[in-house]
Amino acid sequence: MFLPVRSEGTPMRQPVDRRAFLAALGVTSLAGCLGGGRDGGSGPDTPGAVTEGGTKTTGGTDDVARGGPPTTDETLPLPMDPEAIQEEAVSGGPPKDGIPSIDEPSFVEADEAVETLDPDDPVFGLAGEAETKAYPQSILVSHEICNDVVDGRPVAVTYCPLTGTAMGFDRGETTFGVSGRLVNNNLIMYDRATESWWPQVLATAIPGPWNPEPSVRSLREFRVVWTTFARWREAHPDTAVLSRDTGFAKNYDRDPYGSYNPRGGYYLPESGTMFRSLSDDDRLPPKTVVVGTRAAAGAAAFEKDRLREERLVDGELGGDLVHAVYDPTLDTGYVYLNPDGATFEYHDGKIVGADGATYTPASLPLDRVLAFDAMWFAWAGFYPETTLYAR
Amino acid sequence: MLGDATTAGSNVRGHYFRTRQALGAASRRRDSRVVFLFGTIGYLLVYLVTVGDLAYVGGPSSEITVRTVDDLSRAVASTGFFRFGAVAVVSVAGLTYILSPLNTVVALLLAVLVGANLSLTYLGLVQPRACGLEASTGVLAGVPALLSGAACCGPTILLVIGVQASATVIAGFQFLVPLAVAMLVGSLFLIGRQVDPQLL
């Protein structure tokens, strides 16, 4: 089942201008934050401001003028034409907003959250410059979207249970809602200003019945860390935790799909998908977790279990060398762009550079690109040309 | 033609009258009332569990907690096919009940129909000269509604049996509750006409 993947090591060179490629990735400096974001973020882990190296955000498109969410100059890759993606959309059953987004979230301190969260329960962590927040999977499984404000910045923290993806987006003055439709089993969000459809993983507008001709642009996104409550609390003792007081009467002790603690039901690696997926790539069991990164020039996926074992896995993205680095503190992975091919190795819990300098997994002196956990079938369906680095 | 229509109408009225008489007879007998009660409550509980409104989540606390929402308009918000929003969460002894008024109305309608079916089936079985009754008819008619439970995305039953959903399957699920109601009413008439109240 675990087939060989494209070789690591020296990257193939592609006729892509480096500056343009970096701009397309939207990588940013590491200075002052946890890493670089795809676009306009001060880092993939923070919904920060535009910094050097990041592409500028758009502000004058028609949809933005209508109050739509802020978008990027560069559009993320799509597996097919936007119209074809719309044709692949299926109803999940609930109507528009039948799965209600959380629009007025409240938070509790971590000490209070221990009453409802076990240490190994998954949470989606967001570390801003001033605020740190955790969004329990047990709550978001019933809402999928939390429209929040972090560091004074309107954001949406989103989660699709069927593809195992937690992602953050800038939302501007609007809010996101759940359309009730899915593509490749992935949540299709809609923004309440222009009513455009936004498949979560693609993060790009596609036509839909409520807005047949949206500006096909990509959202500004930032990293949300999939980790456990105990790990996040250890790393961020002062974190706020999304409260169960969401304004809705839901049973947050029951996950209708299965369980992550321990893993079971729909979330088991070998289990099938709820709806037809866009890919039949069986190099990995469908629900195997990969850490994926994508840009206009390509996509790469690192099997998370391999990353856990090897701690540092080399790969390529758009023809350039990238390093996927495991962070045991949060049980997550980061992906760094290394177009100059500088040498890094893993030794005794540290990443060691060619000059002998050591780095923590979160602090390599390279541009970090946005990466996030996803179920393999979802990643392969959306990015069929992806490279895969598996065991 | 007119004669046929008149005859058909007369038959329907006859079935209705006979069923009503049988239900009246069932309500007067203690044993059939017990069957009705157990059937109704049993189906109600099973239905609430299968659609996710009632769940055992564990926990040692025997304290009753009730959490209500401020926005009561949630009660009429559609969350799926014949599924509506909830206004309160009631927890006790590890059991959690999501109180949705309209879901409860649907559940009670189905449960009363199942209870009535079981009650008449019971009468049919115990009356001396009854024949041709299928004891399982009323119960089976309630099955489609039990399949109508849905996770946030996709029908729960497909998760359980591991079958992939399609647009057609999803579209079909919206008919499960009305189908169950129609089958339960139909079977009630079917059973009711075979119960002779004079013999009870």
Coordinates of C-alpha atoms in Angstrom, one line a residue:
Chain A
M1 CA 0.0 0.0 0.0
F2 CA 2.8 2.4 0.8
L3 CA 4.4 2.8 -2.6
P4 CA 7.6 4.6 -3.3
V5 CA 7.3 8.3 -4.0
R6 CA 9.2 10.8 -5.9
S7 CA 12.7 11.0 -4.8
E8 CA 14.0 13.4 -2.3
G9 CA 17.2 15.4 -2.6
T10 CA 18.2 17.6 -5.4
P11 CA 15.2 19.3 -6.7
M12 CA 14.3 19.5 -10.4
R13 CA 14.7 23.0 -11.7
Q14 CA 11.7 24.4 -13.4
P15 CA 11.6 27.5 -15.6
V16 CA 10.0 29.5 -12.8
D17 CA 11.5 32.8 -11.9
R18 CA 12.5 32.6 -8.2
R19 CA 11.1 36.0 -7.3
A20 CA 7.9 35.3 -9.0
F21 CA 7.7 31.9 -7.4
L22 CA 8.3 33.3 -4.0
A23 CA 5.7 35.9 -4.6
A24 CA 3.3 33.2 -5.8
L25 CA 3.8 31.3 -2.6
G26 CA 3.4 34.4 -0.6
V27 CA 6.2 33.5 1.7
T28 CA 7.2 36.0 4.2
S29 CA 10.0 36.8 6.6
L30 CA 10.2 34.9 9.8
A31 CA 11.0 38.1 11.7
G32 CA 8.6 38.8 14.5
C33 CA 6.3 35.8 14.0
L34 CA 6.2 32.1 13.7
G35 CA 6.6 32.0 10.0
G36 CA 5.6 33.2 6.6
G37 CA 2.1 33.1 5.3
R38 CA 0.9 32.4 1.8
D39 CA -0.4 35.8 1.3
G40 CA -0.4 39.0 3.2
G41 CA -0.1 37.3 6.5
S42 CA 2.8 38.0 8.8
G43 CA 3.0 34.3 9.1
P44 CA 1.1 31.2 8.3
D45 CA 0.3 30.9 12.0
T46 CA -0.9 34.4 12.4
P47 CA -3.5 36.5 10.6
G48 CA -1.0 39.3 10.5
A49 CA -0.4 42.2 8.2
V50 CA 1.4 42.2 4.8
T51 CA 5.1 41.9 5.2
E52 CA 8.0 41.7 2.9
G53 CA 7.9 38.8 0.5
G54 CA 4.2 38.5 0.7
T55 CA 2.0 39.3 -2.2
K56 CA -0.2 42.3 -1.9
T57 CA -3.8 41.8 -1.1
T58 CA -6.4 43.1 -3.4
G59 CA -8.8 45.7 -2.3
G60 CA -10.5 46.9 -5.4
T61 CA -12.1 43.9 -7.0
D62 CA -15.8 44.0 -7.6
D63 CA -16.6 41.4 -5.0
V64 CA -14.4 43.1 -2.4
A65 CA -16.1 46.4 -3.2
R66 CA -19.4 44.6 -2.5
G67 CA -18.1 43.7 0.9
G68 CA -16.7 40.3 0.0
P69 CA -13.7 38.8 1.8
P70 CA -10.2 40.1 1.1
T71 CA -8.5 38.1 -1.6
T72 CA -5.0 37.7 -3.1
D73 CA -3.4 38.7 -6.4
E74 CA -2.3 35.2 -7.0
T75 CA -4.9 32.5 -7.4
L76 CA -4.3 29.1 -6.0
P77 CA -4.4 26.1 -8.3
L78 CA -7.7 24.4 -9.1
P79 CA -8.1 20.8 -10.2
M80 CA -10.4 21.8 -13.0
D81 CA -12.4 24.8 -14.3
P82 CA -14.4 26.6 -11.7
E83 CA -17.6 25.7 -13.6
A84 CA -16.6 22.0 -13.5
I85 CA -16.0 22.2 -9.8
Q86 CA -19.5 23.6 -9.3
E87 CA -20.8 20.6 -11.3
E88 CA -19.0 18.3 -8.9
A89 CA -20.7 19.9 -5.9
V90 CA -23.3 17.7 -4.1
S91 CA -25.8 18.4 -1.3
G92 CA -24.7 17.0 2.0
G93 CA -28.3 17.1 3.2
P94 CA -28.6 20.2 5.4
P95 CA -29.7 23.4 3.6
K96 CA -27.9 26.7 3.5
D97 CA -26.9 27.5 7.1
G98 CA -28.5 24.2 8.2
I99 CA -25.1 23.7 9.8
P100 CA -24.9 27.1 11.6
S101 CA -21.7 29.0 11.8
I102 CA -20.7 30.4 15.2
D103 CA -20.9 34.2 14.7
E104 CA -20.7 35.4 18.2
P105 CA -18.1 33.2 19.8
S106 CA -17.2 33.4 23.5
F107 CA -14.2 32.0 25.2
V108 CA -13.1 30.5 28.5
E109 CA -9.8 30.1 30.1
A110 CA -7.9 26.8 29.7
D111 CA -8.4 26.0 33.3
E112 CA -12.2 26.1 32.8
A113 CA -12.0 24.2 29.5
V114 CA -10.5 21.1 31.2
E115 CA -14.0 20.3 32.5
T116 CA -15.1 19.6 28.9
L117 CA -11.9 18.6 27.1
D118 CA -9.7 15.6 27.6
P119 CA -5.9 16.2 27.2
D120 CA -5.8 14.3 23.9
D121 CA -8.9 15.9 22.4
P122 CA -8.0 17.7 19.2
V123 CA -8.1 21.5 19.1
F124 CA -7.3 23.9 16.3
G125 CA -4.8 26.5 17.6
L126 CA -4.4 30.0 16.5
A127 CA -1.5 32.1 17.9
G128 CA -1.9 35.7 17.1
E129 CA 0.5 38.4 18.2
A130 CA -1.6 39.4 21.2
E131 CA -4.2 36.7 21.4
T132 CA -3.9 32.9 21.4
K133 CA -7.0 30.8 20.9
A134 CA -8.0 27.2 20.7
Y135 CA -11.0 25.9 18.9
P136 CA -12.1 22.4 20.0
Q137 CA -12.8 20.0 17.2
S138 CA -15.7 18.7 19.3
I139 CA -17.4 22.1 18.9
L140 CA -16.5 22.9 15.4
V141 CA -17.7 19.5 14.1
S142 CA -21.2 20.9 14.7
H143 CA -20.6 24.3 13.2
E144 CA -17.6 24.0 10.8
I145 CA -17.1 27.8 10.8
C146 CA -16.3 30.2 13.6
N147 CA -16.4 33.8 12.6
D148 CA -14.1 35.5 15.1
V149 CA -11.9 38.5 15.6
V150 CA -8.3 37.8 16.6
D151 CA -5.9 40.7 17.4
G152 CA -8.7 43.0 16.1
R153 CA -8.7 41.3 12.8
P154 CA -11.9 39.6 11.5
V155 CA -11.1 36.0 10.7
A156 CA -12.9 32.7 10.1
V157 CA -11.6 29.5 11.6
T158 CA -13.0 26.7 9.6
Y159 CA -13.1 22.9 9.9
C160 CA -14.3 20.3 7.5
P161 CA -14.8 16.9 9.3
L162 CA -15.1 14.9 6.1
T163 CA -11.7 16.0 4.8
G164 CA -10.0 16.5 8.2
T165 CA -8.9 20.1 7.3
A166 CA -8.8 23.1 9.7
M167 CA -8.0 26.3 8.0
G168 CA -8.0 30.0 8.8
F169 CA -9.1 32.8 6.5
D170 CA -9.4 36.6 6.7
R171 CA -13.0 37.5 6.2
G172 CA -13.0 41.3 6.1
E173 CA -16.3 42.8 7.0
T174 CA -18.4 39.8 6.0
T175 CA -18.9 36.5 7.6
F176 CA -18.7 33.0 6.2
G177 CA -21.6 30.5 6.3
V178 CA -22.0 26.8 5.5
S179 CA -23.6 26.3 2.1
G180 CA -24.7 22.8 2.7
R181 CA -22.9 21.6 -0.4
L182 CA -19.7 19.6 -0.7
V183 CA -17.1 19.1 -3.3
N184 CA -14.6 16.2 -3.0
N185 CA -16.3 15.8 0.4
N186 CA -15.0 19.2 1.4
L187 CA -17.0 22.0 3.0
I188 CA -18.2 24.7 0.6
M189 CA -18.4 27.9 2.4
Y190 CA -20.1 31.0 1.2
D191 CA -19.6 34.6 2.1
R192 CA -22.6 36.5 3.2
A193 CA -21.8 39.6 1.2
T194 CA -21.4 38.3 -2.3
E195 CA -22.8 34.8 -1.6
S196 CA -19.9 33.3 -3.6
W197 CA -19.0 29.7 -3.0
W198 CA -15.6 29.0 -1.5
P199 CA -14.5 25.4 -1.2
Q200 CA -12.5 25.3 2.0
V201 CA -9.3 23.6 0.8
L202 CA -9.2 25.3 -2.6
A203 CA -9.8 28.6 -0.8
T204 CA -10.9 30.0 -4.2
A205 CA -14.3 31.3 -5.3
I206 CA -16.2 29.1 -7.7
P207 CA -19.6 29.8 -9.3
G208 CA -22.6 28.8 -7.4
P209 CA -26.4 29.3 -7.6
W210 CA -26.3 32.4 -5.5
N211 CA -23.5 34.0 -7.4
P212 CA -23.0 32.5 -10.8
E213 CA -20.2 34.8 -11.8
P214 CA -17.9 35.5 -8.9
S215 CA -14.4 36.9 -9.2
V216 CA -12.4 33.8 -9.2
R217 CA -9.9 34.7 -6.6
S218 CA -8.3 33.1 -3.6
L219 CA -8.8 33.9 0.0
R220 CA -6.1 35.2 2.3
E221 CA -5.4 32.3 4.5
F222 CA -3.3 31.6 7.6
R223 CA -2.2 28.6 9.5
V224 CA -4.4 26.9 12.1
V225 CA -2.5 24.2 14.0
W226 CA -4.2 20.9 14.4
T227 CA -2.9 19.6 17.8
T228 CA -4.3 18.4 21.1
F229 CA -5.6 20.4 24.0
A230 CA -2.8 19.3 26.3
R231 CA -0.1 20.2 23.8
W232 CA -1.6 23.5 22.9
R233 CA -2.1 24.4 26.6
E234 CA 1.5 23.4 27.4
A235 CA 2.8 25.7 24.6
H236 CA 0.3 28.5 25.3
P237 CA -0.8 28.4 29.0
D238 CA -2.7 31.6 28.6
T239 CA -4.7 30.4 25.6
A240 CA -8.4 31.2 25.4
V241 CA -10.6 28.2 24.5
L242 CA -13.8 28.5 22.5
S243 CA -16.7 28.1 24.9
R244 CA -19.6 25.7 24.5
D245 CA -21.8 28.7 25.0
T246 CA -22.2 29.1 21.3
G247 CA -25.8 30.3 21.2
F248 CA -26.9 26.9 19.8
A249 CA -28.3 23.9 21.5
K250 CA -25.9 21.2 20.4
N251 CA -24.5 18.0 21.9
Y252 CA -20.8 18.7 21.9
D253 CA -20.0 15.4 23.6
R254 CA -21.1 13.5 20.5
D255 CA -19.3 13.5 17.2
P256 CA -21.7 12.1 14.6
Y257 CA -18.9 10.8 12.4
G258 CA -16.6 9.0 14.8
S259 CA -13.9 9.8 17.3
Y260 CA -10.4 11.2 17.3
N261 CA -9.7 10.2 20.9
P262 CA -9.2 7.4 20.2
R263 CA -9.5 7.4 16.5
G264 CA -12.6 5.6 15.3
G265 CA -15.5 5.6 12.9
Y266 CA -15.2 7.8 9.8
Y267 CA -11.8 9.0 10.9
L268 CA -10.1 5.6 10.6
P269 CA -7.5 5.6 7.9
E270 CA -8.9 2.7 5.9
S271 CA -12.6 3.8 6.1
G272 CA -14.4 5.0 3.0
T273 CA -15.5 8.5 2.1
M274 CA -19.0 9.7 2.7
F275 CA -19.4 11.0 -0.9
R276 CA -17.5 10.3 -4.1
S277 CA -14.0 11.8 -4.0
L278 CA -12.3 13.4 -7.0
S279 CA -9.4 11.0 -6.8
D280 CA -9.0 7.2 -6.7
D281 CA -5.3 7.5 -5.9
D282 CA -4.6 4.6 -3.5
R283 CA -1.0 5.2 -2.7
L284 CA -2.2 5.8 0.9
P285 CA -5.4 4.7 2.7
P286 CA -8.0 7.4 2.1
K287 CA -8.0 9.0 5.6
T288 CA -4.2 8.9 6.2
V289 CA -3.2 12.3 7.4
V290 CA -0.8 14.2 5.2
V291 CA 0.7 17.7 5.7
G292 CA 0.1 19.4 2.5
T293 CA 1.3 22.5 0.9
R294 CA 0.4 24.0 -2.5
A295 CA 1.2 26.9 -4.7
A296 CA 0.5 28.0 -8.2
A297 CA 3.6 26.0 -9.3
G298 CA 2.6 22.7 -7.6
A299 CA 1.7 20.8 -4.5
A300 CA 3.4 18.5 -2.1
A301 CA 2.2 16.2 0.6
F302 CA 4.1 14.6 3.5
E303 CA 2.7 11.7 5.3
K304 CA 2.4 12.8 8.9
D305 CA 3.5 9.4 10.3
R306 CA 6.7 9.5 8.2
L307 CA 7.3 13.1 9.4
R308 CA 6.8 11.9 13.0
E309 CA 9.4 9.2 12.5
E310 CA 12.0 11.0 10.5
R311 CA 11.5 14.5 11.9
L312 CA 12.9 16.1 8.7
V313 CA 11.8 15.2 5.2
D314 CA 13.0 16.8 2.1
G315 CA 10.8 17.3 -0.9
E316 CA 10.1 19.6 -3.7
L317 CA 7.5 22.2 -4.5
G318 CA 7.3 23.7 -7.9
G319 CA 10.8 22.5 -8.6
D320 CA 12.4 24.0 -5.5
L321 CA 13.7 22.2 -2.5
V322 CA 11.4 22.2 0.6
H323 CA 11.9 20.8 4.0
A324 CA 9.0 19.4 6.1
V325 CA 9.9 19.6 9.7
Y326 CA 8.1 17.8 12.6
D327 CA 7.4 19.8 15.7
P328 CA 6.9 17.3 18.6
T329 CA 5.7 20.0 20.9
L330 CA 2.5 20.4 19.0
D331 CA 2.6 17.2 16.9
T332 CA 2.5 19.2 13.8
G333 CA 4.6 19.9 10.7
Y334 CA 6.0 23.0 9.1
V335 CA 7.2 23.3 5.5
Y336 CA 10.1 25.5 4.6
L337 CA 11.1 26.7 1.2
N338 CA 14.8 26.3 0.5
P339 CA 15.4 27.4 -3.1
D340 CA 19.1 27.8 -2.6
G341 CA 19.5 24.2 -1.4
A342 CA 21.1 25.0 1.9
T343 CA 21.8 21.9 3.9
F344 CA 19.8 21.0 7.0
E345 CA 19.8 17.8 9.0
Y346 CA 18.1 16.4 12.0
H347 CA 20.2 15.5 15.0
D348 CA 19.1 14.8 18.6
G349 CA 15.9 16.8 18.5
K350 CA 17.4 19.8 16.7
I351 CA 17.7 20.8 13.1
V352 CA 21.3 21.5 12.3
G353 CA 22.4 23.8 9.5
A354 CA 25.5 23.5 7.3
D355 CA 27.3 25.9 9.6
G356 CA 26.5 23.8 12.7
A357 CA 23.9 26.2 14.0
T358 CA 20.9 24.5 15.5
Y359 CA 17.3 25.4 15.2
T360 CA 14.0 24.4 16.7
P361 CA 11.4 23.0 14.2
A362 CA 9.6 26.3 14.2
S363 CA 12.6 28.5 13.7
L364 CA 14.5 27.5 10.6
P365 CA 16.1 30.5 8.9
L366 CA 14.0 29.9 5.8
D367 CA 10.7 31.1 4.4
R368 CA 7.9 29.0 5.7
V369 CA 5.0 28.2 3.4
L370 CA 1.5 27.5 4.5
A371 CA 0.9 23.8 5.1
F372 CA -2.0 22.0 6.9
D373 CA -3.2 18.6 7.8
A374 CA -5.6 16.9 5.4
M375 CA -6.9 13.4 4.7
W376 CA -5.0 11.9 1.8
F377 CA -8.0 11.3 -0.5
A378 CA -9.0 15.0 -0.2
W379 CA -5.5 16.2 -0.9
A380 CA -5.1 13.9 -3.9
G381 CA -8.5 14.8 -5.3
F382 CA -7.8 18.5 -5.2
Y383 CA -4.2 18.3 -6.2
P384 CA -3.9 15.3 -8.5
E385 CA -0.4 16.2 -9.6
T386 CA 0.9 16.5 -6.0
T387 CA 4.2 14.9 -5.0
L388 CA 3.9 12.5 -2.1
Y389 CA 6.5 11.7 0.5
A390 CA 5.3 8.6 2.3
R391 CA 6.8 5.8 4.2
Chain B
M1 CA -67.9 5.1 -13.5
L2 CA -69.9 7.1 -11.0
G3 CA -71.0 4.0 -9.4
D4 CA -67.3 2.8 -9.0
A5 CA -66.3 6.1 -7.5
T6 CA -69.2 6.0 -5.1
T7 CA -68.3 2.4 -4.1
A8 CA -64.6 3.4 -3.6
G9 CA -65.6 6.3 -1.5
S10 CA -67.9 4.1 0.5
N11 CA -65.1 1.6 1.0
V12 CA -62.7 4.3 2.3
R13 CA -65.3 5.6 4.7
G14 CA -66.0 2.0 5.7
H15 CA -62.3 1.4 6.4
Y16 CA -62.0 4.7 8.3
F17 CA -65.1 3.9 10.4
R18 CA -63.9 0.4 11.1
T19 CA -60.4 1.6 12.0
R20 CA -61.8 4.3 14.3
Q21 CA -64.0 1.7 16.0
A22 CA -61.0 -0.6 16.4
L23 CA -58.9 2.2 17.9
G24 CA -61.8 3.0 20.2
A25 CA -61.9 -0.6 21.3
A26 CA -58.2 -0.6 21.8
S27 CA -58.4 2.5 24.0
R28 CA -60.9 0.7 26.3
R29 CA -58.8 -2.4 26.9
R30 CA -56.0 -2.2 29.5
D31 CA -53.8 -4.7 27.7
S32 CA -54.0 -2.9 24.4
R33 CA -53.4 0.4 26.1
V34 CA -50.2 -1.0 27.6
V35 CA -49.1 -2.2 24.1
F36 CA -49.8 1.3 22.7
L37 CA -47.8 2.9 25.5
F38 CA -44.8 0.7 25.2
G39 CA -44.9 0.8 21.5
T40 CA -45.1 4.6 21.4
I41 CA -42.4 5.2 24.1
G42 CA -40.2 2.6 22.6
Y43 CA -40.3 3.9 19.1
L44 CA -40.0 7.5 20.4
L45 CA -36.7 6.7 22.2
V46 CA -35.3 4.7 19.3
Y47 CA -36.2 7.4 16.8
L48 CA -34.6 10.1 19.0
V49 CA -31.5 8.1 19.3
T50 CA -31.2 7.3 15.6
V51 CA -31.7 10.9 14.6
G52 CA -29.1 12.0 17.2
D53 CA -31.4 14.0 19.5
L54 CA -30.9 11.6 22.4
A55 CA -27.5 10.2 23.2
Y56 CA -25.6 8.5 26.0
V57 CA -22.3 10.4 26.4
G58 CA -21.3 8.9 29.8
G59 CA -20.2 10.8 32.9
P60 CA -20.9 10.3 36.6
S61 CA -23.0 13.3 37.2
S62 CA -26.6 12.6 38.2
E63 CA -27.3 16.3 38.3
I64 CA -29.8 17.7 35.8
T65 CA -28.4 20.5 33.7
V66 CA -30.4 22.5 31.2
R67 CA -28.8 24.9 28.7
T68 CA -31.2 27.0 26.7
V69 CA -30.6 29.3 23.7
D70 CA -31.5 32.9 23.7
D71 CA -32.7 32.9 20.1
L72 CA -35.9 30.9 20.1
S73 CA -36.3 31.3 16.4
R74 CA -33.8 28.4 16.1
A75 CA -36.8 26.2 16.8
V76 CA -38.1 26.8 13.3
A77 CA -34.7 26.8 11.5
S78 CA -34.4 23.9 9.1
T79 CA -31.3 21.8 9.6
G80 CA -32.1 19.0 7.2
F81 CA -35.0 17.0 5.8
F82 CA -37.8 17.2 8.5
R83 CA -35.1 18.2 10.9
F84 CA -35.2 21.5 12.9
G85 CA -33.1 23.5 15.3
A86 CA -33.0 22.9 19.0
V87 CA -33.6 25.3 21.8
A88 CA -32.3 23.5 24.8
V89 CA -29.8 20.8 25.9
V90 CA -30.9 18.7 28.8
S91 CA -28.3 16.4 30.4
V92 CA -28.8 13.9 33.2
A93 CA -26.9 10.8 34.3
G94 CA -24.8 10.7 31.1
L95 CA -27.8 11.1 28.9
T96 CA -28.1 14.2 26.7
Y97 CA -31.3 15.2 25.0
I98 CA -31.4 18.0 22.4
L99 CA -34.8 19.6 22.7
S100 CA -36.1 20.6 19.4
P101 CA -39.9 21.3 19.5
L102 CA -40.5 20.5 15.9
N103 CA -38.3 17.4 15.9
T104 CA -40.3 16.3 18.9
V105 CA -43.6 16.9 17.1
V106 CA -42.4 14.7 14.2
A107 CA -41.1 12.1 16.6
L108 CA -44.4 12.0 18.5
L109 CA -46.5 11.8 15.4
L110 CA -44.4 8.8 14.2
A111 CA -44.4 7.2 17.6
V112 CA -48.1 7.5 18.1
L113 CA -48.7 5.9 14.7
V114 CA -46.4 3.1 15.5
G115 CA -48.0 2.6 18.9
A116 CA -51.5 2.6 17.3
N117 CA -50.4 0.0 14.8
L118 CA -49.0 -2.2 17.4
S119 CA -52.1 -1.8 19.6
L120 CA -54.4 -2.8 16.7
T121 CA -52.1 -5.6 15.7
Y122 CA -52.2 -6.9 19.2
L123 CA -56.0 -6.8 19.2
G124 CA -56.1 -8.5 15.9
L125 CA -54.0 -11.3 17.2
V126 CA -56.0 -11.8 20.4
Q127 CA -59.5 -11.6 18.9
P128 CA -60.9 -15.1 18.3
R129 CA -61.6 -15.0 14.5
A130 CA -59.0 -12.6 13.2
C131 CA -57.0 -13.9 10.3
G132 CA -54.5 -12.6 7.8
L133 CA -52.8 -10.1 10.2
E134 CA -49.1 -9.6 9.9
A135 CA -47.8 -8.6 13.3
S136 CA -44.8 -6.9 11.8
T137 CA -46.7 -4.6 9.5
G138 CA -47.0 -1.7 11.8
V139 CA -43.4 -1.9 13.0
L140 CA -41.9 -2.2 9.6
A141 CA -43.8 0.8 8.4
G142 CA -41.9 2.9 11.0
V143 CA -38.5 1.8 9.8
P144 CA -37.9 4.3 7.1
A145 CA -38.1 7.2 9.6
L146 CA -35.5 5.5 11.7
L147 CA -33.1 5.8 8.8
S148 CA -33.7 9.5 8.4
G149 CA -31.1 10.6 10.9
A150 CA -28.3 12.6 9.5
A151 CA -24.9 13.7 10.7
C152 CA -23.9 17.3 9.9
C153 CA -23.2 16.1 6.4
G154 CA -24.7 13.0 5.1
P155 CA -27.1 10.4 6.4
T156 CA -26.0 8.6 9.6
I157 CA -27.1 5.2 8.3
L158 CA -24.6 5.4 5.4
L159 CA -21.8 6.0 7.9
V160 CA -22.9 2.9 9.8
I161 CA -23.1 0.6 6.8
G162 CA -20.2 2.2 5.0
V163 CA -22.1 3.0 1.8
Q164 CA -21.1 6.1 -0.2
A165 CA -23.8 8.7 -0.7
S166 CA -24.8 10.1 -4.1
A167 CA -27.0 13.0 -5.1
T168 CA -29.8 10.5 -5.8
V169 CA -29.4 8.8 -2.4
I170 CA -29.4 12.2 -0.6
A171 CA -32.5 13.3 -2.5
G172 CA -34.2 10.0 -1.6
F173 CA -33.6 10.6 2.1
Q174 CA -35.8 13.6 2.2
F175 CA -38.8 11.3 1.5
L176 CA -38.1 8.9 4.4
V177 CA -40.2 10.7 7.0
P178 CA -43.3 11.3 4.8
L179 CA -42.9 7.8 3.5
A180 CA -43.0 6.4 7.0
V181 CA -46.1 8.5 7.9
A182 CA -47.9 7.3 4.8
M183 CA -46.9 3.7 5.4
L184 CA -48.0 3.9 9.1
V185 CA -51.4 5.4 8.2
G186 CA -51.8 2.9 5.4
S187 CA -51.0 -0.1 7.7
L188 CA -53.3 1.3 10.4
F189 CA -56.2 1.2 8.0
L190 CA -55.1 -2.2 6.8
I191 CA -55.0 -3.6 10.3
G192 CA -58.0 -1.7 11.5
R193 CA -60.4 -3.1 9.0
Q194 CA -59.5 -6.6 10.1
V195 CA -60.3 -6.0 13.7
D196 CA -63.9 -6.6 14.5
P197 CA -64.8 -4.5 17.6
Q198 CA -67.9 -6.7 18.1
L199 CA -65.7 -9.6 18.9
L200 CA -63.6 -7.9 21.6

